[in-house]
XYZ file of C-alpha atoms in Angstrom:
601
model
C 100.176 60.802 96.030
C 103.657 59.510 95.562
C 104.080 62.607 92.550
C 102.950 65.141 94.833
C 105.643 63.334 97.886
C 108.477 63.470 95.574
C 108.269 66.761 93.598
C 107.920 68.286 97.297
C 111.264 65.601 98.242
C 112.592 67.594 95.286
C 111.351 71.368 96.177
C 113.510 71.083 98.802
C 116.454 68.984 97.493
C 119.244 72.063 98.024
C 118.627 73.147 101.107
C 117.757 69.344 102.386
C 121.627 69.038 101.200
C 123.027 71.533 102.601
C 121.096 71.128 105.701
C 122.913 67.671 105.324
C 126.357 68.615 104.860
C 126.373 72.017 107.181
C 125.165 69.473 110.127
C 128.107 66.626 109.010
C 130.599 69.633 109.351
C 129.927 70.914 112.495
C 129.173 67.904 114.164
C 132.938 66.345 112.763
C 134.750 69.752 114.135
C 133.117 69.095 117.476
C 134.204 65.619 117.410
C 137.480 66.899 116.919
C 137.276 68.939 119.819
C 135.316 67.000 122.318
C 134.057 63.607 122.992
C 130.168 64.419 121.923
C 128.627 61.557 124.030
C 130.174 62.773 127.813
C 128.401 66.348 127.313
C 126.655 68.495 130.304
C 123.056 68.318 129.515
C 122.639 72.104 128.507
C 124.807 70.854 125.704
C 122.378 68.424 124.783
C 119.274 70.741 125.034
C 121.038 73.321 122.947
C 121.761 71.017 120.035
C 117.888 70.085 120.934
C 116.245 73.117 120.547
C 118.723 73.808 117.375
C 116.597 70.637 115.839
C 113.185 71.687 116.972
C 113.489 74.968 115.691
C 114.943 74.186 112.661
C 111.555 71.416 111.816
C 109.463 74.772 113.198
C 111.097 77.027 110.420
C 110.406 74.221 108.010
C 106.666 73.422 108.436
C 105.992 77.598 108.831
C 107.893 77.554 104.979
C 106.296 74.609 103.622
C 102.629 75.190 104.852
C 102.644 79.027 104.838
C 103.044 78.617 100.892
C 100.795 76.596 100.064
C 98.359 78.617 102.752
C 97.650 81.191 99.925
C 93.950 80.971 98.930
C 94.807 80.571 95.211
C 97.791 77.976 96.314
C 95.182 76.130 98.611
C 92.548 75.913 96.651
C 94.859 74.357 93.434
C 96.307 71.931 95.926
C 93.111 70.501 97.274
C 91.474 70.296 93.441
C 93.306 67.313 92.916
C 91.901 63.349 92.833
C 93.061 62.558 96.101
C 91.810 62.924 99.406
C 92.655 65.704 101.493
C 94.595 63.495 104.244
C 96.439 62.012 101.248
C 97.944 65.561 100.456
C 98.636 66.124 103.522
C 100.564 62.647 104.214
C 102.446 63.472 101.005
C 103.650 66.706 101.658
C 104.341 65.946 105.602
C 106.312 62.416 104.142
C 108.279 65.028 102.498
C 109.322 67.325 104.965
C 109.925 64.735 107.784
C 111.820 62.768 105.294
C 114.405 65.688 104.919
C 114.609 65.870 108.359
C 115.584 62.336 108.807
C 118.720 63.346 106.352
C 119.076 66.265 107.873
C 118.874 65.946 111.405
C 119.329 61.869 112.359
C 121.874 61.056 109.170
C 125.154 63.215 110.124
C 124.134 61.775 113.786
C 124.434 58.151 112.460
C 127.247 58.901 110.758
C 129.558 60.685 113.429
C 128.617 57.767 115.866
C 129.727 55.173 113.728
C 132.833 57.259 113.194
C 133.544 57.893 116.932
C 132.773 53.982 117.843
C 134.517 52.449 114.538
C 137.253 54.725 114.538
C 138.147 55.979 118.291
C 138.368 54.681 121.870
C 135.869 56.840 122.740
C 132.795 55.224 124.933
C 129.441 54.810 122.956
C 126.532 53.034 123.851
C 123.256 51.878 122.832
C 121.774 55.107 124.603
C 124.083 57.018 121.929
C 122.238 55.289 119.292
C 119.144 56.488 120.143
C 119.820 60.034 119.924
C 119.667 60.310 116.342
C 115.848 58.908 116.644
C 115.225 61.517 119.519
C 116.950 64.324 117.615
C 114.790 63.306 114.618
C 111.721 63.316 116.809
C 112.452 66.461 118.160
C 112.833 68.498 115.067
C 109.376 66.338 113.795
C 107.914 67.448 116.592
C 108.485 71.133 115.387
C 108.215 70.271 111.907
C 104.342 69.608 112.495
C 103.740 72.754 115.083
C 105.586 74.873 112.478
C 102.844 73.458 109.910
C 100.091 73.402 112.340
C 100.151 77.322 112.750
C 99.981 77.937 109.020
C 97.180 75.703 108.781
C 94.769 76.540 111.934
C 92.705 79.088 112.457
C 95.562 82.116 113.407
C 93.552 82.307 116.749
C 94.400 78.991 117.951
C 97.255 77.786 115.423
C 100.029 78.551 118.097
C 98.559 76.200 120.273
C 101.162 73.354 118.756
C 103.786 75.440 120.518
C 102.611 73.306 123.816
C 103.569 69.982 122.753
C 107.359 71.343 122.379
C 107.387 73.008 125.767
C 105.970 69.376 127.348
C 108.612 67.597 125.464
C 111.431 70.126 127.156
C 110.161 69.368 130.514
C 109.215 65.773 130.648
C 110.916 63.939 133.286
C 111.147 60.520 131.229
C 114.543 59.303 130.273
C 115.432 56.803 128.088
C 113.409 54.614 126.010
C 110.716 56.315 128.228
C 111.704 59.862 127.121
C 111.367 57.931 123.468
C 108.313 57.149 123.927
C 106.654 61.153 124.923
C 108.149 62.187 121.942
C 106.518 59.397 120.019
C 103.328 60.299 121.553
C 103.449 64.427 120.892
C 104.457 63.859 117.533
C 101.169 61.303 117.168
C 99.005 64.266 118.931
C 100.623 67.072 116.377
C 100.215 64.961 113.483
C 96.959 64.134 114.231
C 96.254 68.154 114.099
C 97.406 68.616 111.601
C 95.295 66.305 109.941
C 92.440 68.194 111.790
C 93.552 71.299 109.834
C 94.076 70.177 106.782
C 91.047 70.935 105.334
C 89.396 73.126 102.478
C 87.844 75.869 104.888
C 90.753 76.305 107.244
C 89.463 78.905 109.275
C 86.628 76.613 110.439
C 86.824 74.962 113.877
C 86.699 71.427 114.531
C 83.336 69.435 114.133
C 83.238 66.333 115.202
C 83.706 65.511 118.847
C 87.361 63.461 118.475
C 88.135 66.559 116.521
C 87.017 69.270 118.984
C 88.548 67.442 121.996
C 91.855 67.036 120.388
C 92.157 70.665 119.503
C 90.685 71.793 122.656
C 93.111 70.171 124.870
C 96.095 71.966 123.810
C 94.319 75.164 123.273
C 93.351 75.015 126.917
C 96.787 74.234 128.220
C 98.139 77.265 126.002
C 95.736 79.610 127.629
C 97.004 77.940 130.720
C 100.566 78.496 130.266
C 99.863 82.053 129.126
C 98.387 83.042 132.393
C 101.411 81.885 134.101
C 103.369 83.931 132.005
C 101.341 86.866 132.713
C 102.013 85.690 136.168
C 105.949 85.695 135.472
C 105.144 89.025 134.008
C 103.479 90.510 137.222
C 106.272 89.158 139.385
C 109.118 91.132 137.294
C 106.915 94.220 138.086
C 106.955 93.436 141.554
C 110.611 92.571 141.679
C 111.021 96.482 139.692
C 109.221 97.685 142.757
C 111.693 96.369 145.179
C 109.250 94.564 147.717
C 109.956 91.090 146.305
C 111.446 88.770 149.121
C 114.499 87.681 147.193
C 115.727 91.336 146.231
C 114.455 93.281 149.316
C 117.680 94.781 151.046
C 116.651 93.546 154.290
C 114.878 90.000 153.793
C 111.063 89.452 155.623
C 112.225 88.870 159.349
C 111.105 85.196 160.537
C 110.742 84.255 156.995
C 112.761 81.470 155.297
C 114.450 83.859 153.040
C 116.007 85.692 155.785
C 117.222 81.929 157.125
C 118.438 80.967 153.309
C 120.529 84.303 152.961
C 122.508 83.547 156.566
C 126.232 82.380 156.372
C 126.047 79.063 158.363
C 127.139 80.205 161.443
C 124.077 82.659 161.383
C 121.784 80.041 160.280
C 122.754 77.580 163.168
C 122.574 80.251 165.940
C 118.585 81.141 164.417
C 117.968 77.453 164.441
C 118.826 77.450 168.532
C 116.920 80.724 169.056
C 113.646 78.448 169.339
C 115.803 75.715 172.105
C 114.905 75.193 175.568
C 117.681 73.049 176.355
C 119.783 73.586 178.966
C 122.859 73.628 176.738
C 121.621 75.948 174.028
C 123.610 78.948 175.711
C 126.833 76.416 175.444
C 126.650 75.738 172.136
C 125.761 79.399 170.945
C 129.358 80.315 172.534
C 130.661 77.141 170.841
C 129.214 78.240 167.195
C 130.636 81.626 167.675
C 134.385 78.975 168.244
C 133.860 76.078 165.918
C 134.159 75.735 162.464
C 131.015 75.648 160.987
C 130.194 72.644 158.165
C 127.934 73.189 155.280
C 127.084 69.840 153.814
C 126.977 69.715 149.941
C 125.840 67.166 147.507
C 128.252 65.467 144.774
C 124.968 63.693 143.196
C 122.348 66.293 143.309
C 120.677 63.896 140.309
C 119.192 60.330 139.611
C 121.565 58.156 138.024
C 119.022 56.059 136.009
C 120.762 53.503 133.263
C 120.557 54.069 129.637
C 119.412 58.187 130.137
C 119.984 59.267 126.493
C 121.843 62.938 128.520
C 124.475 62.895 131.098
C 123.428 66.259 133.576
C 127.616 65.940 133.561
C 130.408 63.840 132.093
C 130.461 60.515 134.008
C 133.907 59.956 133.724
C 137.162 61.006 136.075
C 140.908 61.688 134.528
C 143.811 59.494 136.599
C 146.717 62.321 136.068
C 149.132 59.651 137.565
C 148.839 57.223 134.649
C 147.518 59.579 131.975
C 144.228 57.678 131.559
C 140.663 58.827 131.337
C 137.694 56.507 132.315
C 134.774 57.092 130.785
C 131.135 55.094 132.221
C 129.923 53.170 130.195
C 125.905 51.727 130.259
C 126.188 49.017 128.208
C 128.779 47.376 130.207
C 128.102 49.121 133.735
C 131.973 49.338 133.819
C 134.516 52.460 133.042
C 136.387 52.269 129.702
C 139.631 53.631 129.620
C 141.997 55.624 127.156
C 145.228 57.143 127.003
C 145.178 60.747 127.394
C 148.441 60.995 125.099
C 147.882 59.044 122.126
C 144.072 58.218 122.535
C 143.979 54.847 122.425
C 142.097 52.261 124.186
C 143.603 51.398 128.224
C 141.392 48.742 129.092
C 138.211 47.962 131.320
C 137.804 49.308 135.088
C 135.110 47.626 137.009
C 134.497 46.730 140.764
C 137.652 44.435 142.721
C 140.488 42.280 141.050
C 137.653 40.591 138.225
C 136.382 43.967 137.340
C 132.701 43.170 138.169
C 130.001 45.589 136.887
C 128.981 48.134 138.844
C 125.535 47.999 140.076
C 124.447 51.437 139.144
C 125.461 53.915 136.823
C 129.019 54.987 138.661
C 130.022 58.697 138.979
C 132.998 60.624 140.122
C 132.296 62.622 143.281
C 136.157 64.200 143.741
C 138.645 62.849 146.638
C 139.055 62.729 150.117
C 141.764 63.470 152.466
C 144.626 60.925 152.839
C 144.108 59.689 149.507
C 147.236 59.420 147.347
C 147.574 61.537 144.114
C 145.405 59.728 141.226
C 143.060 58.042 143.241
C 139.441 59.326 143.355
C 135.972 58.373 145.327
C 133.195 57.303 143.285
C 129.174 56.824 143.797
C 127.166 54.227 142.219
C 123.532 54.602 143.939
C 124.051 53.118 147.986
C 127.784 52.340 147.390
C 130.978 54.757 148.029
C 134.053 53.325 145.836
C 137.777 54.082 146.248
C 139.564 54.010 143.032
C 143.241 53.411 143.764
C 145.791 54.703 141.034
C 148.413 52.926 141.737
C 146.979 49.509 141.063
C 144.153 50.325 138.764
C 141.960 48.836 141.012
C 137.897 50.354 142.255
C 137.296 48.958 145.690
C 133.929 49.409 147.630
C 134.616 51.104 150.841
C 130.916 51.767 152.013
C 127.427 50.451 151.635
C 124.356 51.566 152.778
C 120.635 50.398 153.248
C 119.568 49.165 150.066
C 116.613 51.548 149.525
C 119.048 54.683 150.118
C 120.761 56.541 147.497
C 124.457 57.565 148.361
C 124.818 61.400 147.795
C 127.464 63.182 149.216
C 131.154 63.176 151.732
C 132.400 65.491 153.512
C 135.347 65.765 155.832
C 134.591 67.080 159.242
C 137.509 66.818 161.487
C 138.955 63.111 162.085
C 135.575 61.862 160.432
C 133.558 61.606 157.482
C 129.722 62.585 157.288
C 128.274 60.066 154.589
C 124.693 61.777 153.069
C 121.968 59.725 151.289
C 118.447 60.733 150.709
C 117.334 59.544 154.282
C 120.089 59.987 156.398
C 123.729 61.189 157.784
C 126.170 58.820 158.233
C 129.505 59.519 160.528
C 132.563 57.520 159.249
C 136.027 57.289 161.139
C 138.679 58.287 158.254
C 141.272 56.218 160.186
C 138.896 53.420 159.368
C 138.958 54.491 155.695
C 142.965 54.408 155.433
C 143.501 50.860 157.183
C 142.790 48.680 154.346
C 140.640 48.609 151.421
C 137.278 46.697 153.648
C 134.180 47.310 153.099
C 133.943 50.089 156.769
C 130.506 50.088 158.681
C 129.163 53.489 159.598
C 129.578 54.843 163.202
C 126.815 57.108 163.605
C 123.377 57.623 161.855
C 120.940 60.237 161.716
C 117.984 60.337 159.950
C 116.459 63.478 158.027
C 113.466 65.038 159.421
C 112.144 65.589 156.539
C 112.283 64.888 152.905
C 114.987 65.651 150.361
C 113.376 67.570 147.546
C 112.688 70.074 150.674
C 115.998 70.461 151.888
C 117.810 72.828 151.174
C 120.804 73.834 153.977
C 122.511 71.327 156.542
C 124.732 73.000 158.711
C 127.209 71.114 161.522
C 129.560 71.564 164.333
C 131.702 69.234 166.340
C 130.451 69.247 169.959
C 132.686 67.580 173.141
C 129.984 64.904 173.163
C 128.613 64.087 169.218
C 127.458 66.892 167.116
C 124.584 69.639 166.454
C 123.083 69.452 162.966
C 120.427 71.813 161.466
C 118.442 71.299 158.938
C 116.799 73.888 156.377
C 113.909 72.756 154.752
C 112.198 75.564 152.262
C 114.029 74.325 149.103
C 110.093 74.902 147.114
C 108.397 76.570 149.955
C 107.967 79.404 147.230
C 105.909 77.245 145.226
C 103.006 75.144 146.098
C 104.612 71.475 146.194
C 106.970 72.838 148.869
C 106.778 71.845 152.795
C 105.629 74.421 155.273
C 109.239 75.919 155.911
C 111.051 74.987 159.124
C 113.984 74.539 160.888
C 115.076 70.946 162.701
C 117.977 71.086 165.125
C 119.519 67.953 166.579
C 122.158 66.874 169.318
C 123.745 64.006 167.387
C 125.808 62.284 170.636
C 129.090 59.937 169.963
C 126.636 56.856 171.598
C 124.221 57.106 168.392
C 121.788 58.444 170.294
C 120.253 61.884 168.600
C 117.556 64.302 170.072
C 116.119 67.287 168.285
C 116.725 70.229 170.706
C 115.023 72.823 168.571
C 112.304 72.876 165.639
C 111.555 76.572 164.384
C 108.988 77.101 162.246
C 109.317 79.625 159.806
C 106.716 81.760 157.944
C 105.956 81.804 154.186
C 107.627 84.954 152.470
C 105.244 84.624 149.948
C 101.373 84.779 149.593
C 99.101 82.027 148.889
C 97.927 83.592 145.842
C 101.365 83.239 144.682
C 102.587 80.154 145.820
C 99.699 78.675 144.267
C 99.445 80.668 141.032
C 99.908 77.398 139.070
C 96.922 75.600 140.736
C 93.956 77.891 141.154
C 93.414 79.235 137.382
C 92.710 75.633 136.714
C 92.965 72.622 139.227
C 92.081 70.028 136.588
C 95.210 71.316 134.208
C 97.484 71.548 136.829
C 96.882 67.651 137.562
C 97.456 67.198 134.015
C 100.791 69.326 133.889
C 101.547 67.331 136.613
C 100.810 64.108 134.874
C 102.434 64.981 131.477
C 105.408 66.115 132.799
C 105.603 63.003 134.838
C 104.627 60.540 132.179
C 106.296 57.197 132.222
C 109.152 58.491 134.329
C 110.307 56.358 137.255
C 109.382 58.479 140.927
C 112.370 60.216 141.983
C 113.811 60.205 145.545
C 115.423 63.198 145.359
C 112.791 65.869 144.431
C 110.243 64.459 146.695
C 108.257 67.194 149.223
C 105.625 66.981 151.334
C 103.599 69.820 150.406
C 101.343 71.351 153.020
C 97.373 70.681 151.859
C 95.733 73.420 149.664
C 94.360 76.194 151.873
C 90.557 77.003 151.924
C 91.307 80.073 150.197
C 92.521 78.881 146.832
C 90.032 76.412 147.155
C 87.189 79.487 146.942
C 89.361 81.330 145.012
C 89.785 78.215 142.221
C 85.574 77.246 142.952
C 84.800 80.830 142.239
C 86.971 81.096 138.735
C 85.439 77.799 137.918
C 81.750 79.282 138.213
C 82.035 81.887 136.499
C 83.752 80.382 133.504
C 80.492 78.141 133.522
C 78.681 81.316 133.551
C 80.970 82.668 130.414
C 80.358 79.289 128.624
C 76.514 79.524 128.892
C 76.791 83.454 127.713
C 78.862 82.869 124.962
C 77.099 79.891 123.643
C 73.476 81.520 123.151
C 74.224 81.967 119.412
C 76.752 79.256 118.831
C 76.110 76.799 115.574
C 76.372 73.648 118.278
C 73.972 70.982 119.303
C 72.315 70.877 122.804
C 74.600 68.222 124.264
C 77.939 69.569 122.287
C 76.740 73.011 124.621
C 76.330 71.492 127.338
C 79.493 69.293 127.486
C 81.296 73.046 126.738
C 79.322 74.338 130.159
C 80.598 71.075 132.074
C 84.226 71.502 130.439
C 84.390 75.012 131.295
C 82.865 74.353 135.106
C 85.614 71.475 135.577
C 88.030 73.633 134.211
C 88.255 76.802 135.023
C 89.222 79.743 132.956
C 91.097 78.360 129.754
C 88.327 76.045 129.095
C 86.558 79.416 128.230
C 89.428 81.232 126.729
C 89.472 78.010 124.380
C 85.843 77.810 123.724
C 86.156 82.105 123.128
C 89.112 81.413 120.324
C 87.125 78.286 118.742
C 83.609 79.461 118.269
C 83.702 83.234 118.687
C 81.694 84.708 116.118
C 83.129 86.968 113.183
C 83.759 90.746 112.962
């Protein structure tokens, strides 16, 4: 065994090397150019998908030629079990990677920290193990599809695309990789096997190769879906290219300027002052609120969705966030050296939660800048170097978004508005107490528009909520209008309901091929991440029809099962279990049990 791992170490010794050194070059030129820590995240999922396709390309090459019957057949006559080989010549490959892929990583953040006033934190450290994960991960589906059967080796493919679109972070995101990469390599131990076109046996075997053929099938059927949706946006009766939107939809509310969009919301009022304020929308300036922190902040996230720093152009300094310290770090813009700490009042406390720049506000002198760290608003003043908190809020809030309207500021967090006086902002450097507050009718994964004018007495606010009404987990789409008065008091004085643009059968098209998948999409995706505020909805329940719909599928797929097991080489109960499977499952259970024990041509 330890021949066989390093004459393969050695089959691959140039192009491990120059894997090596191409991957130290590029990633030192960048460094040059950029600080490679305080990247957007498509940065991060570009040099990501660079890894995992590089480990695919390497287990196709490395399995595909030893795949040969003659090559196959001389590598399995040898005194050692088959997993041994296998473990061998997989040692091999993800060893290579480690050099390839995690090594230059090492390297250029040791450089950066040693060498550089540049932030980097133990969440830096860890990307080398995630970018070495990563490119595993497609190391062993690359090998995986040379070794399966070709009519379910592709099926590896799935553990990349969960990995791309798991919402853990961290040591959490750390630990899905770890787990995928314990799946794939226990598949390809599964495969590895003298008669490689034979499907699994034993029942460990069958139901971890099963599993991820299922979810394929799944995933292709929603991209047939995808497929049948560009044919119907070629038509030109989809809702989001027709020239003239579905009338009373919520695509025809999502396309209006916010002037529009308010006067629709008061088209369903029976207040008495409804005719006031339509003349008054027609006058005003209309506000559309916007959020600065449209993403959880969580501490020690290996990506940043943005640089969390800010640049002070009146001193010349950049402060960069850093994890590890829950402070800013500071260096001169000019020579690059270090400028020091920043943290919260005159001792430079830590901030609480991860800290990020969310632009300026009016009256604030040239430098300064407002900052969000999870319920708090800070003021960063310039000219003494100083980050002040100027506003809390409720504890179980997160702090979102300012904007200016008129004398005042409108403070959003995932529950509520807030209405600040900006003269109260300007007196001193206090912590100021909110004026007004508003809750949000609704939840903020589902909102998508808020619209405001200033009234004599308060405010009218309207609120869009159809931000995933398209898709199953979104709320019934509607329209919540409120008189927010300067005594506190607020009144809704119009709800509008609107209808869905889109059919069930569409909005659903990711539940009813297969309930019991979904739930585990769901689940996967999900997996050891922390609940998140701000994409919760409050989806409408399923309707009776995709219930049928999904009950029918699921009956005859038992049907299928029982039909295309009369001849099948399986025990009584391994049958049955397929019939159950294929029942509970719906239609990939039988596209898997189709690809895994269809008989020869």
């Amino acid at each position: 065994m330890r021949d066989l791992f390093v004459a393969e170490l050695r089959r691959f010794r140039i192009c491990g090397l120059a894997a090596v050194l191409a991957q130290f070059v590029v990633l030192g030129f960048l460094a040059r150019m950029v600080d490679l820590a305080q990247q957007p995240l498509l940065v991060y999922r570009v040099f990501g998908a660079v890894y995992a396709v590089a480990g695919l390309l390497l287990g196709l090459y490395q399995m595909g030629s030893y795949r040969r019957p003659n090559a196959w057949l001389n590598l399995l006559h040898r005194p050692l079990p088959a997993w041994r080989i296998a473990l061998a010549l997989c040692g091999a490959g993800i060893v290579w990677l480690a050099l390839a892929v995690a090594l230059p990583l090492v390297i250029i953040a040791a450089l950066q920290h040693g060498m550089t006033a540049r932030v980097v934190d133990l969440r830096h450290w860890l990307l080398p193990l995630a970018a070495w994960q990563l490119a595993a991960a497609g190391y062993l589906a690359g090998g995986y599809a040379m070794l399966a059967n070709r009519r379910w080796s592709a099926c590896g493919l799935v553990f990349l695309v969960w990995l791309l679109l798991a919402d853990a972070s961290g040591g959490a995101a750390l630990a899905v990789q770890g787990l995928a990469l314990v799946w794939l390599a226990l598949l390809v131990g599964i495969a590895f096997k003298p008669d490689l076109a034979a499907p699994p046996r034993r029942a460990v075997a069958t139901l971890a190769t099963a599993v991820p053929v299922q979810m394929g099938a799944y995933l292709l059927l929603l991209l047939l879906g995808f497929g049948i949706e560009m044919l119907w946006i070629a038509q030109g009766s989809h809702p989001n290219n027709t020239a003239t939107p579905p009338v009373g939809g919520h695509n025809e509310v999502e396309r209006m300027a916010p002037a529009a969009r308010l006067l629709a919301a008061l088209s369903a009022s029976r207040d008495a002052q409804a005719p006031l304020w339509r003349e008054q929308i027609a006058l005003s300036k209309v506000y559309a609120l916007g959020v600065d922190v449209p993403w959880r902040l969580e501490r020690n996230a290996l990506t940043n969705h943005r640089p969390m720093g800010f640049e002070d152009a009146q001193r010349r300094v950049e402060w960069i966030f850093s994890h590890d310290r829950m402070r800013y770090e500071g260096h001169d813009l000019g020579t690059g050296k270090r400028h020091g700490e920043l943290g919260v009042g005159s001792d430079d406390g830590a901030f609480p939660a991860p800290a990020m720049a969310a632009g300026t506000l009016p009256g604030l002198a040239e430098g300064d800048a407002v900052l969000i760290a999870g319920n708090t608003l800070y003021h960063y003043l310039s000219e003494t170097a100083q980050v002040w908190p100027r506003l809390r809020l409720p504890t179980a809030e997160l702090l979102l978004a300012t904007t200016p309207v008129g004398e005042a500021l409108v403070v959003q967090s995932d529950h509520a508005l807030y209405l600040v006086d900006n003269g109260a902002l300007a007196a001193n450097e206090a912590l100021v107490q909110p004026r007004l507050r508003l809750a949000i009718p609704g939840r903020q994964g589902d909102l998508r528009n808020i619209d405001l004018i200033e009234l004599v007495d308060g405010y009218l606010v309207s609120f869009l909520f159809s931000n995933q009404s398209h898709e199953l987990t979104g709320v019934a789409p509607y329209q919540s209008t409120w008189w927010w008065r300067d005594d506190g008091h607020a009144t809704e004085v119009a709800h509008r309901a609107l209808r869905f643009d889109y059919p069930a059968v569409y909005r659903y098209k990711a539940w009813w091929p297969s309930p019991a998948l979904y739930a585990l999409r769901v689940g996967a995706i999900g997996l050891f991440a922390a609940p998140d505020p701000l994409v919760a909805t409050t989806p409408p329940p399923v309707p009776r029809s995709m219930w049928l719909l999904a009950g029918l599928l699921m009956l005859l797929s038992a049907l299928g099962a029982g039909w295309l097991l009369r001849r099948a080489a399986l025990s009584w109960p391994a049958r049955a279990a397929w019939v159950i499977a294929c029942g509970a499952i719906g239609l990939p259970a039988l596209v898997s049990l189709y690809l895994l024990y269809r008989e020869p041509t």
